[in-house]
Amino acid sequence: MDAGATVRLSERQKKRFEYILIGILLLGFVLASVAQTTTGTTSSTNDINFVLGSTFTPSVTAAIKLSDVPEIKDSVKKIENLKYGITSTPLFPKYQVQTVEPAKLQNEALPKLYKSLLKAGYSPLYNMPYAEYWIGSTRSRESVYGAHVKHLSSTTHLRDAGYGGYSDNVINVYGRKFYKKHTLNGDFNYERNVVHYYGYDTTLNKLKNDYTKQRYQLFEPKLQLMSHYTDSTHINHNIQLAYYNLQNLYRESENNIKLNALGSMYINKEKVGLQFVTDFYNHKQSHDTVNDLIMSLYPSWEANGKKIHLDIGPKITLDRFYGKTLFYFHPQANFHYNVYENMIIPYVSVGGGLIKNGLRSMSTENPFVDTTLHYANTNNQWNVTAGLRGNLSSKTSYDAKVNYSTFDSLNFYVINYSGTNQIYNRFKVIYDKATLLNVSGQLKYQMKEKLNFIAKGNYYLYKPKNLIRPYHRPDFDMTFSAIYNLKSKIIVRADLFIVGNQWAYTQQNIEGTNVLKPKLLNGWGDMNLEAEWRYSKMLGFFARINNIANQRYYRWERYPTQKFSFMLGLTFVPF
């Protein structure tokens, strides 16, 4: 038997012994009592009477009654009406559009627009007055109109180079009318520019100002009708009609009528277009009148994807010039691929075209050209470009590219030593076949309206076929511009221009004989600084400094530029 069983038997035996012991004690007590009674008296037990005396009064207390009814609480909740089933969900659930309450804009007051602005200044070093005025309409859903007037002149005499006074005057009037599906634009431009052929040796020649004076006067009205159809089945059109008349002081003129019509529409997701351009030029010179008709047809096809853009189309040109009719065919293609979030976008383009060389284009590029020009159009046979552009951040963008071009009849400027002008200070134009390799880059940083920085650079490698050098075409140029806006109260602008070496074709005296030889013109740098303080919204003051380094450099042979100069002025809002 185990230990546990032994313990349980001992407890039962103990209880039995207790009961037996109690019984024995009670029996002994009874026997003892009986024996005592028998011993003290001889009477029988029937004669024994016990009388008990006590003051105890028995009583029963009232019972405490509970008013609460006993209740059995079941911890298990009973769920009624149980229903069992299978809920099915479709593999491709239908999209449920949930309406979103439109955002409610608070009625914010639009900033006040002023109708006019006047800016005027004066430079005492070169007797240079300046004035510019803008006037225009304010907000309107029906039309926009305005005008712009500008004047800048100087009466300076440049050391050892003659009288270099000039005057630039511009008047521009414009208007725009908005229709439901169209916009009608109208412009009229008037320009009057006066220059002097001051590039001569004043120690050998004493000339009056009127003898070296040249004036260009331009009249140019323009008209444009443009559609805004949102339905892709409609043909959107952009029709531009323009005319200009340019005259110089010697009654030589150039007239041009130009029509540029473009139509485009979408077929599926691709955009197709057709552009037609016609230019008619009339060149009137003292000894001849020349007409030139240029007509171009440019069909195009454009496709856009999420990251890819492609447009292609040939450009067919007809040129009726000097009694000859020539046809040109130039392929046109542009491709770019957005690698990642507009940060890296490589692109490639192939193109070309006919470039018109006329009195307006050449006098704008070089205002010291001869009054009688030899006209020839430049055929840009091939123009191949490969580059990379994108955004480094929300504030910084870049563009770097390499371009290779081939030209037939590319224009170059050289001093005219065969003309009637014996002071040799006017340029003629010569043409030659050439190739050009151009490497360029641009970096732009803009932090809201507070800081704006732009850096540009170009490297040019010209290879003319017959000429020894690419005359008056620099080998590189660089531009750095920065604008800082301090709480729209103080605005500072700085510009730095750097131009590389270039070559001129000039007459040199070697051992008593005049010989035409190339001459190196050194590069130069020019820095300008302008600061404006806006006293109020209606009034401000500005200071402008030009050519801070005070250099005497040459963009054109024999024509030095002005040195250090400054201008003080104000800006005012009349109404």
XYZ file of C-alpha atoms in Angstrom:
575
model
C 0.000 0.000 0.000
C 1.381 3.456 -0.903
C 1.904 6.354 1.502
C -1.127 8.276 0.370
C -3.499 5.366 1.152
C -1.926 4.954 4.604
C -2.685 8.543 5.569
C -6.332 8.305 4.523
C -6.960 5.135 6.755
C -5.423 6.830 9.798
C -7.921 9.727 9.551
C -10.958 7.357 9.515
C -9.649 5.373 12.436
C -9.119 8.602 14.334
C -12.758 9.645 13.889
C -13.975 6.226 15.035
C -11.861 6.485 18.170
C -13.292 9.924 18.878
C -16.877 8.664 18.599
C -16.170 5.625 20.822
C -14.435 7.823 23.391
C -17.348 10.285 23.563
C -19.792 7.405 23.953
C -17.752 5.915 26.792
C -17.593 9.271 28.589
C -21.364 9.793 28.360
C -22.053 6.271 29.606
C -19.668 6.756 32.507
C -21.306 10.053 33.457
C -24.757 8.471 33.535
C -23.581 5.534 35.569
C -21.871 7.817 38.028
C -24.994 9.890 38.504
C -27.164 6.852 39.097
C -24.742 5.475 41.570
C -24.608 8.709 43.547
C -28.382 8.899 43.875
C -28.703 5.379 45.073
C -26.130 5.878 47.721
C -27.591 9.100 49.340
C -31.303 7.952 49.912
C -33.326 4.849 50.080
C -36.381 6.129 48.278
C -37.101 4.980 44.796
C -36.339 6.853 41.694
C -39.977 7.773 41.226
C -39.866 9.906 44.340
C -37.061 12.120 43.081
C -38.201 15.583 42.010
C -35.948 18.234 40.511
C -36.884 21.859 40.834
C -34.858 24.281 38.612
C -34.974 28.011 39.236
C -33.879 30.592 36.614
C -34.666 34.147 35.428
C -34.058 33.372 31.731
C -37.022 34.062 29.482
C -36.712 32.407 26.108
C -37.583 34.501 23.048
C -37.196 34.177 19.292
C -36.013 37.255 17.310
C -37.796 38.250 14.142
C -36.251 36.876 10.984
C -34.611 39.255 8.474
C -36.474 39.005 5.182
C -34.714 39.741 1.866
C -36.841 41.620 -0.664
C -34.682 40.718 -3.726
C -35.896 37.878 -5.786
C -33.111 35.453 -6.578
C -32.123 35.631 -10.243
C -29.835 33.458 -12.208
C -27.630 35.387 -14.666
C -26.312 33.455 -17.596
C -22.933 34.748 -18.906
C -23.579 33.212 -22.306
C -25.446 35.593 -24.597
C -28.120 34.142 -26.721
C -27.914 35.067 -30.425
C -31.205 34.862 -32.212
C -31.999 34.502 -35.917
C -28.689 33.131 -36.987
C -28.296 32.899 -40.741
C -25.424 31.235 -42.505
C -24.305 31.836 -46.102
C -21.395 32.524 -48.512
C -20.613 36.059 -49.724
C -19.026 36.050 -53.180
C -16.641 38.795 -54.422
C -15.883 39.214 -58.141
C -12.318 38.648 -59.248
C -12.259 42.010 -61.068
C -14.464 44.388 -59.080
C -16.079 47.306 -60.832
C -14.672 50.742 -60.045
C -17.138 52.779 -58.037
C -16.795 56.509 -58.598
C -17.205 58.510 -55.458
C -18.170 62.130 -55.815
C -15.865 64.668 -54.232
C -17.121 67.979 -53.035
C -15.562 70.787 -55.068
C -13.063 72.982 -53.272
C -14.439 76.350 -52.426
C -12.111 79.272 -53.013
C -12.362 82.294 -50.900
C -13.047 85.579 -52.592
C -9.522 86.938 -52.734
C -8.993 90.397 -54.134
C -6.993 90.449 -57.379
C -3.858 92.593 -57.327
C -4.325 95.999 -58.837
C -2.963 96.460 -62.336
C -1.678 99.798 -63.545
C -2.115 100.942 -67.133
C 1.196 102.660 -67.775
C 4.882 102.786 -66.865
C 7.487 105.449 -67.608
C 11.227 104.836 -67.382
C 13.728 107.629 -68.085
C 17.434 108.219 -67.495
C 20.512 110.157 -68.578
C 24.230 109.412 -68.956
C 26.409 112.552 -68.833
C 29.644 110.951 -70.086
C 28.358 110.343 -73.611
C 25.369 112.714 -73.565
C 22.999 109.752 -73.616
C 19.279 110.409 -72.907
C 16.968 107.440 -72.452
C 13.165 107.197 -72.226
C 10.745 104.278 -72.459
C 6.984 104.227 -71.990
C 4.421 101.423 -71.850
C 0.649 101.771 -71.831
C -1.966 99.055 -72.040
C -5.335 97.777 -70.975
C -5.992 95.895 -67.763
C -7.869 92.606 -67.279
C -10.471 91.840 -69.895
C -12.069 88.719 -71.346
C -12.779 90.400 -74.659
C -9.673 92.263 -75.769
C -6.140 93.416 -74.957
C -4.414 96.466 -76.399
C -1.406 98.627 -75.690
C 1.588 100.564 -76.987
C 5.328 100.798 -76.371
C 7.633 103.742 -77.164
C 11.425 103.844 -76.707
C 14.222 106.339 -77.358
C 17.962 105.974 -76.742
C 20.616 108.215 -78.316
C 24.151 109.461 -77.902
C 26.284 112.258 -79.355
C 29.658 110.858 -78.408
C 33.006 111.448 -80.106
C 35.337 108.463 -79.834
C 39.065 109.093 -79.639
C 40.828 108.668 -83.019
C 37.658 107.164 -84.545
C 35.338 110.058 -85.345
C 31.810 110.942 -84.376
C 30.012 107.859 -83.112
C 26.591 109.261 -82.358
C 23.530 107.071 -82.763
C 19.791 107.110 -82.158
C 17.370 104.199 -81.651
C 13.627 104.852 -81.730
C 10.849 102.272 -81.488
C 7.043 102.560 -81.595
C 4.913 99.456 -81.212
C 1.101 99.354 -81.123
C -0.702 96.055 -80.587
C -4.203 94.715 -80.059
C -5.799 91.349 -79.442
C -9.469 90.356 -79.738
C -10.818 87.154 -78.171
C -13.650 85.206 -79.781
C -15.265 81.942 -78.762
C -13.070 79.778 -81.001
C -10.559 82.285 -82.416
C -8.096 84.988 -81.464
C -7.323 87.946 -83.732
C -3.995 89.739 -83.251
C -2.788 92.952 -84.825
C 0.599 94.699 -84.518
C 2.238 97.738 -86.009
C 5.967 98.381 -85.577
C 7.901 101.501 -86.460
C 11.672 101.748 -86.027
C 14.043 104.586 -86.828
C 17.716 103.882 -86.230
C 20.523 106.338 -86.989
C 24.208 105.375 -86.990
C 27.433 107.007 -88.174
C 30.314 105.378 -90.033
C 32.838 106.586 -87.483
C 35.551 104.007 -88.082
C 38.187 106.247 -89.696
C 41.439 107.905 -88.711
C 40.635 111.416 -87.511
C 44.256 112.494 -87.832
C 44.040 112.040 -91.624
C 40.404 112.954 -92.272
C 38.178 115.744 -91.031
C 34.588 114.781 -91.892
C 31.271 116.341 -91.117
C 28.712 114.312 -89.206
C 26.237 114.313 -92.087
C 28.814 112.678 -94.361
C 29.048 109.594 -92.142
C 25.356 109.457 -91.257
C 23.158 106.465 -92.045
C 19.486 106.028 -91.192
C 17.257 102.936 -91.304
C 13.499 103.365 -91.151
C 11.099 100.436 -90.825
C 7.300 100.190 -91.180
C 5.807 96.806 -90.310
C 2.101 95.941 -89.909
C 1.188 92.342 -88.953
C -2.063 90.402 -88.681
C -2.743 86.957 -87.208
C -5.834 84.733 -86.912
C -5.555 81.689 -84.684
C -8.194 79.053 -83.829
C -8.737 77.202 -80.529
C -10.847 74.150 -81.347
C -10.873 71.583 -78.557
C -12.513 68.919 -80.713
C -9.816 66.812 -82.371
C -11.954 66.412 -85.502
C -11.605 70.123 -86.300
C -8.613 71.539 -88.140
C -6.860 74.163 -86.049
C -5.292 76.911 -88.095
C -2.810 79.711 -87.552
C -2.662 82.277 -90.357
C -0.160 85.140 -90.251
C 0.118 87.932 -92.793
C 2.904 90.500 -92.512
C 4.465 93.277 -94.534
C 7.437 95.557 -93.958
C 9.186 98.368 -95.757
C 12.779 99.221 -94.831
C 14.544 102.280 -96.240
C 17.918 103.817 -95.634
C 19.131 107.363 -96.018
C 20.222 106.742 -99.619
C 16.717 105.669 -100.758
C 17.631 102.047 -100.969
C 14.787 99.937 -99.731
C 13.533 96.441 -99.116
C 9.882 95.370 -99.255
C 8.627 92.045 -97.981
C 5.216 90.373 -98.000
C 4.979 87.165 -96.013
C 2.165 84.650 -95.608
C 2.526 81.860 -93.076
C -0.404 79.412 -92.888
C -0.442 76.355 -90.643
C -3.181 73.733 -90.310
C -3.130 70.779 -87.927
C -5.447 68.085 -86.591
C -5.332 64.777 -84.715
C -5.858 61.406 -86.373
C -6.202 58.838 -83.599
C -3.449 59.981 -81.236
C -1.088 61.372 -83.854
C -0.949 64.991 -84.920
C -0.597 65.827 -88.590
C 0.055 69.289 -89.953
C 0.753 71.202 -93.109
C 2.554 74.539 -93.185
C 2.811 76.833 -96.172
C 5.120 79.861 -96.186
C 5.622 82.324 -98.989
C 7.980 85.321 -98.961
C 8.263 87.935 -101.645
C 11.198 90.369 -101.444
C 11.748 93.478 -103.505
C 15.236 95.010 -103.243
C 15.594 98.509 -104.664
C 19.134 99.813 -105.042
C 20.635 102.791 -106.787
C 21.723 100.712 -109.775
C 19.317 97.775 -109.834
C 16.058 96.252 -108.604
C 16.014 92.613 -107.535
C 13.004 90.427 -106.705
C 13.105 87.209 -104.730
C 10.228 84.744 -104.272
C 10.600 81.978 -101.695
C 7.866 79.377 -101.193
C 8.079 76.520 -98.698
C 5.824 73.539 -98.010
C 6.273 71.639 -94.775
C 4.073 68.577 -94.044
C 4.630 67.045 -90.597
C 3.624 64.074 -88.494
C 3.883 64.112 -84.706
C 3.523 61.337 -82.134
C 3.734 61.611 -78.364
C 3.967 58.915 -75.729
C 4.444 59.027 -72.002
C 8.176 59.520 -72.450
C 8.776 59.744 -76.191
C 8.221 62.572 -78.658
C 8.781 62.279 -82.398
C 7.966 64.600 -85.275
C 9.140 64.183 -88.839
C 8.437 65.754 -92.203
C 10.310 67.051 -95.232
C 10.638 70.732 -96.040
C 10.369 71.570 -99.730
C 11.445 75.054 -100.825
C 11.303 76.905 -104.141
C 13.497 79.971 -104.636
C 13.037 82.242 -107.638
C 16.012 84.631 -107.477
C 18.026 86.511 -110.109
C 15.972 84.863 -112.847
C 16.780 81.344 -111.656
C 14.465 78.825 -110.039
C 16.027 76.465 -107.514
C 14.445 73.670 -105.490
C 15.648 72.603 -102.071
C 14.758 69.542 -100.040
C 15.587 69.477 -96.316
C 14.562 66.578 -94.058
C 13.140 67.592 -90.687
C 13.062 65.298 -87.647
C 13.027 65.813 -83.886
C 13.182 63.116 -81.240
C 13.503 63.208 -77.472
C 13.088 60.625 -74.723
C 12.250 61.439 -71.119
C 14.420 58.988 -69.191
C 13.281 59.960 -65.700
C 10.897 62.655 -64.445
C 12.166 65.373 -66.828
C 15.582 65.165 -65.189
C 17.376 63.449 -68.078
C 16.066 64.047 -71.591
C 18.358 63.124 -74.482
C 17.308 64.546 -77.829
C 18.341 64.434 -81.485
C 17.255 66.682 -84.345
C 17.975 66.829 -88.048
C 17.072 69.855 -90.128
C 18.134 72.592 -92.457
C 16.585 75.295 -94.591
C 17.053 78.321 -96.769
C 18.191 81.476 -94.940
C 17.260 84.802 -96.504
C 20.034 87.417 -96.547
C 18.530 90.853 -97.055
C 18.955 94.470 -96.129
C 17.056 94.042 -92.864
C 18.866 90.930 -91.622
C 22.384 92.146 -92.500
C 21.962 95.750 -91.324
C 20.619 94.444 -88.021
C 23.614 92.152 -87.599
C 26.153 94.736 -88.785
C 24.819 98.335 -89.015
C 28.019 99.469 -90.763
C 27.471 97.504 -93.997
C 27.772 99.293 -97.330
C 24.672 100.935 -98.767
C 24.812 98.713 -101.846
C 24.807 95.017 -100.972
C 25.312 91.863 -102.957
C 22.448 89.558 -102.013
C 22.718 85.784 -101.909
C 20.658 83.374 -99.842
C 22.377 80.855 -97.545
C 21.473 77.218 -97.938
C 21.795 75.404 -94.624
C 22.113 71.943 -96.175
C 22.403 69.900 -92.995
C 21.894 70.762 -89.367
C 22.379 67.794 -87.019
C 22.063 68.271 -83.263
C 22.465 65.878 -80.330
C 22.014 67.021 -76.777
C 20.909 66.412 -73.231
C 18.584 68.609 -71.198
C 16.520 68.358 -68.047
C 15.924 69.627 -64.532
C 18.424 68.953 -61.782
C 15.845 70.163 -59.259
C 12.751 72.339 -59.123
C 15.065 75.359 -59.279
C 17.832 74.258 -61.648
C 17.684 73.308 -65.338
C 20.371 72.579 -67.897
C 20.867 72.060 -71.635
C 24.018 70.822 -73.382
C 24.286 70.005 -77.075
C 26.595 69.488 -80.036
C 25.621 70.781 -83.471
C 27.163 70.174 -86.886
C 26.047 72.232 -89.890
C 27.007 72.583 -93.531
C 26.354 75.802 -95.454
C 26.364 76.914 -99.030
C 26.925 80.692 -99.413
C 27.504 81.531 -95.744
C 27.975 85.299 -95.348
C 31.099 86.997 -93.910
C 31.856 90.711 -93.427
C 35.068 92.408 -94.608
C 36.051 96.041 -95.163
C 35.204 97.242 -98.668
C 38.411 98.516 -100.252
C 36.996 98.639 -103.791
C 34.183 101.122 -103.224
C 34.056 104.826 -103.902
C 34.448 105.556 -100.190
C 38.171 106.192 -99.754
C 38.158 106.192 -95.953
C 37.456 102.458 -95.969
C 35.084 102.215 -93.044
C 32.187 100.271 -94.585
C 31.729 96.552 -94.874
C 30.814 94.414 -97.810
C 29.504 90.855 -97.730
C 31.326 87.859 -99.202
C 29.999 84.305 -99.375
C 31.652 80.912 -99.123
C 30.860 77.284 -98.459
C 31.605 76.343 -94.866
C 31.027 73.853 -92.084
C 30.395 74.695 -88.465
C 30.861 72.649 -85.307
C 29.105 74.280 -82.383
C 29.307 73.027 -78.781
C 27.010 74.903 -76.412
C 25.604 74.680 -72.924
C 23.203 76.530 -70.678
C 22.562 76.394 -66.945
C 19.680 78.187 -65.248
C 18.900 78.573 -61.548
C 15.759 80.307 -60.314
C 14.609 80.572 -56.703
C 11.066 81.935 -57.039
C 11.385 85.648 -57.817
C 14.269 86.256 -55.432
C 17.275 84.983 -57.392
C 17.708 84.198 -61.067
C 21.003 83.039 -62.571
C 21.724 82.107 -66.205
C 25.022 80.945 -67.698
C 25.450 80.327 -71.438
C 28.426 79.336 -73.526
C 29.203 78.577 -77.181
C 32.289 77.288 -78.940
C 32.444 77.739 -82.725
C 34.711 75.951 -85.158
C 34.238 77.340 -88.682
C 35.909 75.782 -91.697
C 35.365 77.855 -94.848
C 36.227 76.230 -98.161
C 37.988 79.129 -99.931
C 38.492 81.856 -97.341
C 41.554 81.740 -95.133
C 39.616 82.672 -91.998
C 35.936 82.976 -90.945
C 36.015 86.764 -90.828
C 34.236 88.537 -87.976
C 32.952 85.316 -86.490
C 34.310 84.824 -82.924
C 35.544 81.403 -81.858
C 33.551 81.439 -78.589
C 31.208 83.547 -76.478
C 29.992 83.324 -72.904
C 27.259 85.128 -70.993
C 26.583 85.235 -67.260
C 23.502 87.013 -65.917
C 22.229 87.268 -62.352
C 19.182 89.036 -60.927
C 18.584 89.442 -57.182
C 15.235 90.672 -55.862
C 15.174 91.790 -52.225
C 11.519 91.852 -51.172
C 10.581 93.686 -54.390
C 12.231 96.807 -53.005
C 15.812 96.502 -54.250
C 16.578 94.708 -57.528
C 20.169 94.146 -58.651
C 21.156 92.820 -62.079
C 24.659 91.915 -63.264
C 25.712 90.827 -66.781
C 29.099 89.560 -67.903
C 29.876 89.070 -71.613
C 33.027 87.357 -72.847
C 33.792 87.062 -76.570
C 36.760 85.197 -78.002
C 39.215 86.095 -80.736
C 38.083 86.804 -84.280
C 39.711 87.570 -87.592
C 39.392 90.561 -89.913
C 40.503 90.885 -93.524
C 42.315 94.192 -93.621
C 44.733 96.211 -95.724
C 48.294 96.366 -94.457
C 51.307 98.236 -95.794
C 54.223 95.879 -96.259
C 57.390 97.427 -97.679
C 55.427 100.239 -99.288
C 52.789 97.975 -100.828
C 49.204 97.652 -99.606
C 48.374 94.008 -99.094
C 45.135 92.424 -97.858
C 45.857 89.998 -95.055
C 43.989 88.451 -92.129
C 44.330 90.333 -88.865
C 43.610 88.961 -85.405
C 41.176 90.954 -83.261
C 41.637 90.082 -79.614
C 38.742 88.880 -77.533
C 37.134 91.027 -74.904
C 34.993 91.052 -71.815
C 32.313 93.485 -70.759
C 30.481 93.707 -67.440
C 27.360 95.750 -66.746
C 25.647 96.376 -63.423
C 22.207 97.818 -62.683
C 20.439 98.467 -59.384
C 16.860 99.653 -58.846
C 15.281 100.932 -55.649
C 11.497 100.911 -55.587
C 10.500 103.714 -53.260
C 6.834 102.777 -53.687
C 4.596 101.000 -56.169
C 4.417 104.225 -58.153
C 7.993 105.511 -57.985
C 11.467 104.020 -58.217
C 15.071 104.981 -59.001
C 17.812 103.115 -60.856
C 21.528 103.344 -61.596
C 23.236 101.563 -64.486
C 26.969 101.071 -65.096
C 28.297 99.823 -68.448
C 31.770 98.488 -69.279
C 32.986 98.474 -65.681
C 36.474 97.356 -66.787
C 36.733 100.476 -68.992
C 38.020 98.460 -71.966
C 38.282 99.659 -75.543
C 37.388 96.621 -77.619
C 36.312 95.952 -81.206
C 33.299 93.951 -82.312
C 33.877 95.185 -85.864
C 37.206 96.187 -87.311
C 37.978 99.933 -86.915
C 34.897 100.467 -84.751
C 35.860 100.754 -81.068
C 33.113 100.646 -78.462
C 32.381 103.156 -75.738
C 34.341 102.784 -72.520
C 33.045 103.192 -68.974
C 29.687 104.927 -68.695
C 26.898 105.244 -66.165
C 23.255 106.292 -66.227
C 20.903 107.522 -63.521
C 17.145 107.462 -63.891
C 13.741 106.808 -62.436
C 10.646 104.692 -63.025
C 7.185 106.169 -62.564
C 3.633 104.819 -62.862
C 1.410 107.699 -64.062
C -1.874 105.782 -63.757
